[in-house]
Amino acid sequence: MDEFKTLSGTPLHPQAKALQQRFATGGIDRRGFLRGMAWLGVAVGAAGAAPGLLHAQETPKSGGRLRFACQIQEITDPMMATWIESSNLFRNCLEFLTFVDENNITHPYLAKSWTASDDLTVWDFDLDERATWSNGDAFLPEDVIFNIERWIAPDSQSSNKSAFEAITKVEKTGDHAVRITLSRPVASLPEQLYSHTCAIAHRGFAGNWAENPVGTGPFSLVNHEVGRQAIFRKREDYWGQPAYLDELQYIDLGADITTHLAALSSGQVDVLYRATIAEYDLMQSLPNIQILTGKAAHTLAIRMQVDQAPFDDIRVRKAVQLAADNAQMLAIAYRGEGDLGANYHVSQVQADYAPVEAIGRDVAAAKALLAEAGYPDGLDLELTLGNTQGKWEQDTAQVLQQNLAEAGIRLKLNVLPASQYWPIWDKVPFGVTYWAHRPLGTMTLDLAYRSGGAWNESHYANPAFDAALNKAMALVDPEQRRAAMTEVETILRDDAVLVQPYWPNRFSAAAPNVRGFVLHPSDFFRMDGVWLA
Amino acid sequence: MSLGSFLMRKTAIAVATMVAVSFLIFLALEVNIEEVAVKVLGQYSTAEQRAAWLTQNGYDDPFLIRYLRWLMNFVTGDWGQSTYFRAPVMEMILPRLAASAVLAGGALLVIVVFGLSLGVLAGMRPGSLLDRVISVISVVTTSIPDFASAVFLSGIFVFWLGLLPGASTMISGFSLRELILPVSVLGLYSMGYLARVTRASMVDVMGTHYVRTARLKGASLSRIVLRHALRNALITPVTVIMLQLPWLLSGVIVVEVFYAYKGFGTLLYDAALNQDIYLIEACAMISVLVVVVSQILSDLIYGWLNPRIDLGAKA
């Protein structure tokens, strides 16, 4: 255990030593240990082979062009990326301070090392002095300060504003050093810096990145047409390990995944961004593709706005939860390919998950609560959804409709096209919103349920919940963090903010000759390690 | 009525139609200026930003003034900026229209060549085995909607036989192979309908006195069909063909979307889905223009096919 060293060469953080002892005595598992050590700036190296990693053991080959089927959206401002697809386009040219791999282990990236104060409120990041921008400028602390100040500015519309609301100061402490000061301890700060809205833009960024696509990344943008294609070419002068592929072509094939599979099957594209359960049988029948599967903490949040009638009455919200049959929704809408949710939006695949018991279905209790709330004859509700990830969202809502009918709740479904749902996702009183994977439950809860959060679509506000969340976010030790999460999850479950039926398995597919493509649980696809056999 | 007077009258009607439709489009999309600002600036824009944008772009003016200004801009080619594609609308539409014209041209070729040929062959000898086989084929192809035949054809030629590409993006330039499936889907659907109409028309013409007279004079069947029957039998099929034009140019949304073909139909679909207000307006105007122009064209072709038709008669 003595071989562990910090990336910066400074002595181990006191909590790192404590983690070592806990791991040595079997108090925590290996993955939790590595994650915690990485947060504290300890070099943990590769975390081992990952599911969804294609043939990583072969010797990589340089050259070639890879075609990626993916929606091509505008790439204007990295901190405003609301879709993972657009953040993946940025990802080829813009880099992050840290990198979180498919096992949720944090690694150095633009920051080569970091150290935290004992109380986890002062974080010193050493930037990689080799990093340069594609326009020839050196990568400097001013770049980091420029970005973080934009994220947390009073008029910022980015989700980073909520995610990093604990940041009180960011300052230059050396030619390649930055200090971030927090108002409260946040142990997972390095991990959060790999959120999809945290790509570091040049200090001279003027508001429309595609017009002047300067980046530190391994590719440069050659062409970008919304709704059609984006082309990236390998940068020979890249400061780090060069990419294997000469060119990356992202092709917009529309929303129908069957067309994506047809294009993959006929050799027109090499990798699909995502497939769903609806295409699973078709994928299995195709002999000339590789199917990628994995688990992730992504889900549907069927959330109720707690300040809107009738959801301002907790009895109504509880009745909805009690009438909903999560198991049936998983079995019918996603053919059982996933794990059950328990209405508190933390998944078993997240390291800070605490196994808080789900409240079982009880239609009689739901009816009684409705009668008590003044709805003895049931009530009419409207649920808005946009099938943003596929038809399975609507299938889930239809099962819920049947479930609620048993309790006398007449649910009307308002199904919108995906692009019409996003403008109103946080405005409708009762809506189905897809939430992408985040490595930690606290990261999702901080964005979605903290009082006044930018993405708090349910308008939930509970000081007790916020305090419990703060406590959990300040802990490095996985077991202590998990124990703190028990309180967080229990409060959220008992306040009946959402029906969160299940965690669907992830599916994608690639051509047989694609190597090194990692099915990252957050869909954060780095393409510099991908090559064609 | 002379051809010149006819064209002037038809053009005037077309312009009046365009103006009326343009007013309805503008009314539907721009009567609520707050919504316009949200669609252009995005949901995260602040109220101050929206107010400033509205003032800057003349949205404080009365509705009629705004409509006339918009109409004038449209006529002079200033169609605004697409909020989704972040490009001038005019630059977006013209290449997409050209792409749809290529698809429509291919489909029309299939429809006309096969539809007319099969219809004429079936109508020449009503009740024969050939007539019955062609009728069955026509009924089958017409009965299958385009979204279903797209799935069937992809299932057979892409997934099963692996002979054709599954998407028709034309991303690397024009590809005849990528055109085959969308053209076949569109062609199959309309070809059967045209064949049935042509057959019925042909059967009528083959029963007329002048065809009987030609037979009595000893003319061969091919001469009777080509010299006497075909031209008169074409009037109804031409109506069907001309009705296909606006549909092929601006209405083949399902097929274009299914094959990811970047034509006018996909553009209209994307514009509607993303509430791209200026793009929707321009697409709607172009669609109406295609309809009125194809109507004028079909009237002219009627007159050419049958000079007895009075171009000035009220339809």
Tab-separated table of N, CA and C in Angstrom, chain A residues 71-72 74 80 82 157 226-229 249 251-254 256 258-259 261-263 265-266 268 282 286 417 419-420 422-423 425-427 455, chain B residues 43-46 83-86 92 96 154 158-159 164-173 178 257-260 262 269-270 272-275:
chain	number	residue	atom	x	y	z
A	71	GLN	N	-26.811	12.629	-33.967
A	71	GLN	CA	-27.507	13.872	-34.295
A	71	GLN	C	-26.500	15.035	-34.292
A	72	ILE	N	-26.541	15.861	-35.314
A	72	ILE	CA	-25.607	16.990	-35.387
A	72	ILE	C	-26.338	18.260	-34.960
A	74	GLU	N	-26.168	22.232	-32.938
A	74	GLU	CA	-25.281	23.395	-32.967
A	74	GLU	C	-24.245	23.262	-31.851
A	80	MET	N	-23.135	25.567	-22.417
A	80	MET	CA	-24.584	25.541	-22.594
A	80	MET	C	-25.059	24.267	-23.289
A	82	THR	N	-26.817	21.238	-23.872
A	82	THR	CA	-27.862	20.535	-23.124
A	82	THR	C	-27.995	19.089	-23.594
A	157	GLN	N	-26.497	31.014	-17.576
A	157	GLN	CA	-27.663	30.147	-17.774
A	157	GLN	C	-27.223	28.681	-17.814
A	226	VAL	N	-25.310	21.808	-39.086
A	226	VAL	CA	-26.373	21.303	-38.212
A	226	VAL	C	-27.327	20.432	-39.031
A	227	GLY	N	-27.670	19.276	-38.472
A	227	GLY	CA	-28.636	18.389	-39.132
A	227	GLY	C	-28.045	17.594	-40.270
A	228	ARG	N	-26.735	17.729	-40.529
A	228	ARG	CA	-26.139	17.017	-41.665
A	228	ARG	C	-24.856	16.285	-41.267
A	229	GLN	N	-23.789	16.997	-41.027
A	229	GLN	CA	-22.544	16.308	-40.688
A	229	GLN	C	-21.565	17.226	-39.974
A	249	GLN	N	-15.962	11.446	-38.986
A	249	GLN	CA	-17.111	12.060	-39.659
A	249	GLN	C	-18.377	11.688	-38.899
A	251	ILE	N	-22.335	11.778	-38.807
A	251	ILE	CA	-23.388	11.897	-39.827
A	251	ILE	C	-24.746	11.878	-39.143
A	252	ASP	N	-25.573	12.853	-39.453
A	252	ASP	CA	-26.925	12.923	-38.895
A	252	ASP	C	-27.855	12.065	-39.737
A	253	LEU	N	-28.362	10.981	-39.150
A	253	LEU	CA	-29.260	10.083	-39.875
A	253	LEU	C	-30.694	10.223	-39.390
A	254	GLY	N	-30.984	11.310	-38.721
A	254	GLY	CA	-32.346	11.512	-38.231
A	254	GLY	C	-32.579	10.768	-36.934
A	256	ASP	N	-34.702	8.092	-36.404
A	256	ASP	CA	-35.114	6.686	-36.469
A	256	ASP	C	-33.888	5.767	-36.355
A	258	THR	N	-33.724	2.628	-36.553
A	258	THR	CA	-33.713	1.564	-37.564
A	258	THR	C	-32.878	1.990	-38.764
A	259	THR	N	-32.990	3.254	-39.134
A	259	THR	CA	-32.181	3.764	-40.246
A	259	THR	C	-30.704	3.719	-39.874
A	261	LEU	N	-29.282	1.583	-37.887
A	261	LEU	CA	-28.854	0.186	-37.976
A	261	LEU	C	-28.729	-0.260	-39.433
A	262	ALA	N	-29.634	0.226	-40.274
A	262	ALA	CA	-29.553	-0.108	-41.702
A	262	ALA	C	-28.252	0.449	-42.277
A	263	ALA	N	-27.910	1.670	-41.872
A	263	ALA	CA	-26.666	2.272	-42.362
A	263	ALA	C	-25.448	1.517	-41.834
A	265	SER	N	-25.404	-1.670	-40.909
A	265	SER	CA	-25.410	-2.986	-41.543
A	265	SER	C	-24.886	-2.918	-42.972
A	266	SER	N	-25.145	-1.820	-43.662
A	266	SER	CA	-24.709	-1.722	-45.064
A	266	SER	C	-23.370	-0.989	-45.192
A	268	GLN	N	-22.344	1.978	-44.126
A	268	GLN	CA	-22.298	3.422	-44.357
A	268	GLN	C	-21.804	4.187	-43.127
A	282	LEU	N	-33.629	-6.612	-33.670
A	282	LEU	CA	-33.026	-6.371	-34.987
A	282	LEU	C	-31.505	-6.437	-34.885
A	286	LEU	N	-28.502	-9.181	-36.803
A	286	LEU	CA	-27.529	-8.725	-37.799
A	286	LEU	C	-26.164	-9.363	-37.519
A	417	PRO	N	-43.173	16.012	-29.873
A	417	PRO	CA	-41.878	15.661	-30.457
A	417	PRO	C	-40.768	16.074	-29.488
A	419	SER	N	-38.005	17.645	-29.725
A	419	SER	CA	-37.509	19.023	-29.773
A	419	SER	C	-38.524	20.011	-29.207
A	420	GLN	N	-39.775	19.608	-29.133
A	420	GLN	CA	-40.773	20.501	-28.530
A	420	GLN	C	-40.892	20.266	-27.031
A	422	TRP	N	-38.149	19.655	-24.995
A	422	TRP	CA	-37.037	20.277	-24.273
A	422	TRP	C	-37.286	21.743	-23.908
A	423	PRO	N	-37.904	22.541	-24.782
A	423	PRO	CA	-38.147	23.931	-24.358
A	423	PRO	C	-39.074	24.055	-23.145
A	425	TRP	N	-39.421	21.382	-20.728
A	425	TRP	CA	-39.196	20.241	-19.824
A	425	TRP	C	-39.277	20.644	-18.358
A	426	ASP	N	-38.858	21.860	-18.060
A	426	ASP	CA	-38.868	22.288	-16.650
A	426	ASP	C	-40.061	23.172	-16.333
A	427	LYS	N	-41.008	23.241	-17.258
A	427	LYS	CA	-42.177	24.114	-17.040
A	427	LYS	C	-43.471	23.345	-16.806
A	455	TRP	N	-31.494	23.257	-12.788
A	455	TRP	CA	-32.228	22.180	-13.457
A	455	TRP	C	-33.227	21.519	-12.506
B	43	GLN	N	-35.015	29.245	-25.067
B	43	GLN	CA	-35.769	29.271	-23.803
B	43	GLN	C	-34.989	29.891	-22.659
B	44	TYR	N	-33.649	29.918	-22.787
B	44	TYR	CA	-32.855	30.454	-21.683
B	44	TYR	C	-32.620	31.961	-21.806
B	45	SER	N	-33.173	32.566	-22.848
B	45	SER	CA	-32.999	34.009	-22.988
B	45	SER	C	-33.779	34.728	-21.881
B	46	THR	N	-33.272	35.895	-21.515
B	46	THR	CA	-33.952	36.642	-20.455
B	46	THR	C	-35.042	37.524	-21.071
B	83	THR	N	-33.215	29.383	-37.105
B	83	THR	CA	-32.786	29.368	-35.709
B	83	THR	C	-32.187	28.018	-35.315
B	84	TYR	N	-32.566	26.966	-36.017
B	84	TYR	CA	-32.026	25.644	-35.695
B	84	TYR	C	-30.727	25.373	-36.451
B	85	PHE	N	-30.751	25.652	-37.755
B	85	PHE	CA	-29.570	25.350	-38.566
B	85	PHE	C	-28.541	26.468	-38.542
B	86	ARG	N	-28.899	27.622	-38.000
B	86	ARG	CA	-27.982	28.760	-37.897
B	86	ARG	C	-27.406	29.132	-39.269
B	92	MET	N	-30.491	27.489	-47.174
B	92	MET	CA	-30.885	26.145	-46.726
B	92	MET	C	-31.822	25.494	-47.732
B	96	ARG	N	-31.804	21.937	-50.773
B	96	ARG	CA	-32.726	20.867	-50.354
B	96	ARG	C	-33.795	20.638	-51.424
B	154	SER	N	-36.412	-2.179	-47.223
B	154	SER	CA	-35.158	-2.156	-46.451
B	154	SER	C	-34.890	-3.531	-45.851
B	158	VAL	N	-31.642	-4.449	-47.705
B	158	VAL	CA	-30.546	-3.986	-46.840
B	158	VAL	C	-30.188	-5.063	-45.824
B	159	PHE	N	-31.193	-5.435	-44.992
B	159	PHE	CA	-30.873	-6.334	-43.882
B	159	PHE	C	-30.709	-7.800	-44.322
B	164	LEU	N	-28.186	-3.217	-50.931
B	164	LEU	CA	-28.310	-1.760	-51.080
B	164	LEU	C	-28.003	-1.035	-49.772
B	165	PRO	N	-27.592	0.224	-49.847
B	165	PRO	CA	-27.338	0.996	-48.623
B	165	PRO	C	-28.641	1.320	-47.896
B	166	GLY	N	-28.557	1.362	-46.576
B	166	GLY	CA	-29.771	1.576	-45.781
B	166	GLY	C	-30.135	3.028	-45.575
B	167	ALA	N	-29.187	3.926	-45.776
B	167	ALA	CA	-29.478	5.359	-45.638
B	167	ALA	C	-29.111	6.059	-46.935
B	168	SER	N	-29.802	7.149	-47.202
B	168	SER	CA	-29.584	7.860	-48.464
B	168	SER	C	-29.189	9.309	-48.179
B	169	THR	N	-28.160	9.478	-47.393
B	169	THR	CA	-27.771	10.842	-46.997
B	169	THR	C	-27.081	11.604	-48.118
B	170	MET	N	-26.505	10.897	-49.080
B	170	MET	CA	-25.711	11.515	-50.171
B	170	MET	C	-24.623	12.408	-49.574
B	171	ILE	N	-24.108	11.987	-48.426
B	171	ILE	CA	-23.179	12.846	-47.697
B	171	ILE	C	-21.853	12.983	-48.454
B	172	SER	N	-21.511	11.949	-49.231
B	172	SER	CA	-20.248	12.016	-49.992
B	172	SER	C	-20.503	12.337	-51.453
B	173	GLY	N	-21.585	12.999	-51.743
B	173	GLY	CA	-21.928	13.327	-53.119
B	173	GLY	C	-23.015	12.413	-53.653
B	178	GLU	N	-27.731	4.904	-53.522
B	178	GLU	CA	-28.496	5.431	-52.392
B	178	GLU	C	-29.876	5.930	-52.820
B	257	VAL	N	-37.446	11.121	-44.523
B	257	VAL	CA	-37.004	10.952	-43.133
B	257	VAL	C	-36.545	9.517	-42.896
B	258	PHE	N	-37.289	8.552	-43.429
B	258	PHE	CA	-36.937	7.146	-43.218
B	258	PHE	C	-35.543	6.843	-43.750
B	259	TYR	N	-35.228	7.385	-44.926
B	259	TYR	CA	-33.921	7.100	-45.518
B	259	TYR	C	-32.889	8.182	-45.218
B	260	ALA	N	-33.215	9.086	-44.303
B	260	ALA	CA	-32.303	10.188	-43.935
B	260	ALA	C	-31.859	10.949	-45.182
B	262	LYS	N	-31.553	14.047	-47.332
B	262	LYS	CA	-31.578	15.465	-46.943
B	262	LYS	C	-32.237	16.311	-48.034
B	269	TYR	N	-39.722	18.863	-42.087
B	269	TYR	CA	-39.915	18.067	-40.870
B	269	TYR	C	-39.058	18.623	-39.728
B	270	ASP	N	-37.785	18.864	-40.010
B	270	ASP	CA	-36.884	19.403	-38.983
B	270	ASP	C	-37.336	20.795	-38.540
B	272	ALA	N	-40.362	22.004	-38.550
B	272	ALA	CA	-41.561	21.900	-37.712
B	272	ALA	C	-41.210	21.379	-36.322
B	273	LEU	N	-40.359	20.348	-36.273
B	273	LEU	CA	-39.990	19.763	-34.985
B	273	LEU	C	-39.268	20.755	-34.098
B	274	ASN	N	-38.441	21.585	-34.709
B	274	ASN	CA	-37.622	22.507	-33.927
B	274	ASN	C	-38.212	23.902	-33.857
B	275	GLN	N	-39.440	24.032	-34.327
B	275	GLN	CA	-40.145	25.315	-34.298
B	275	GLN	C	-39.277	26.430	-34.872
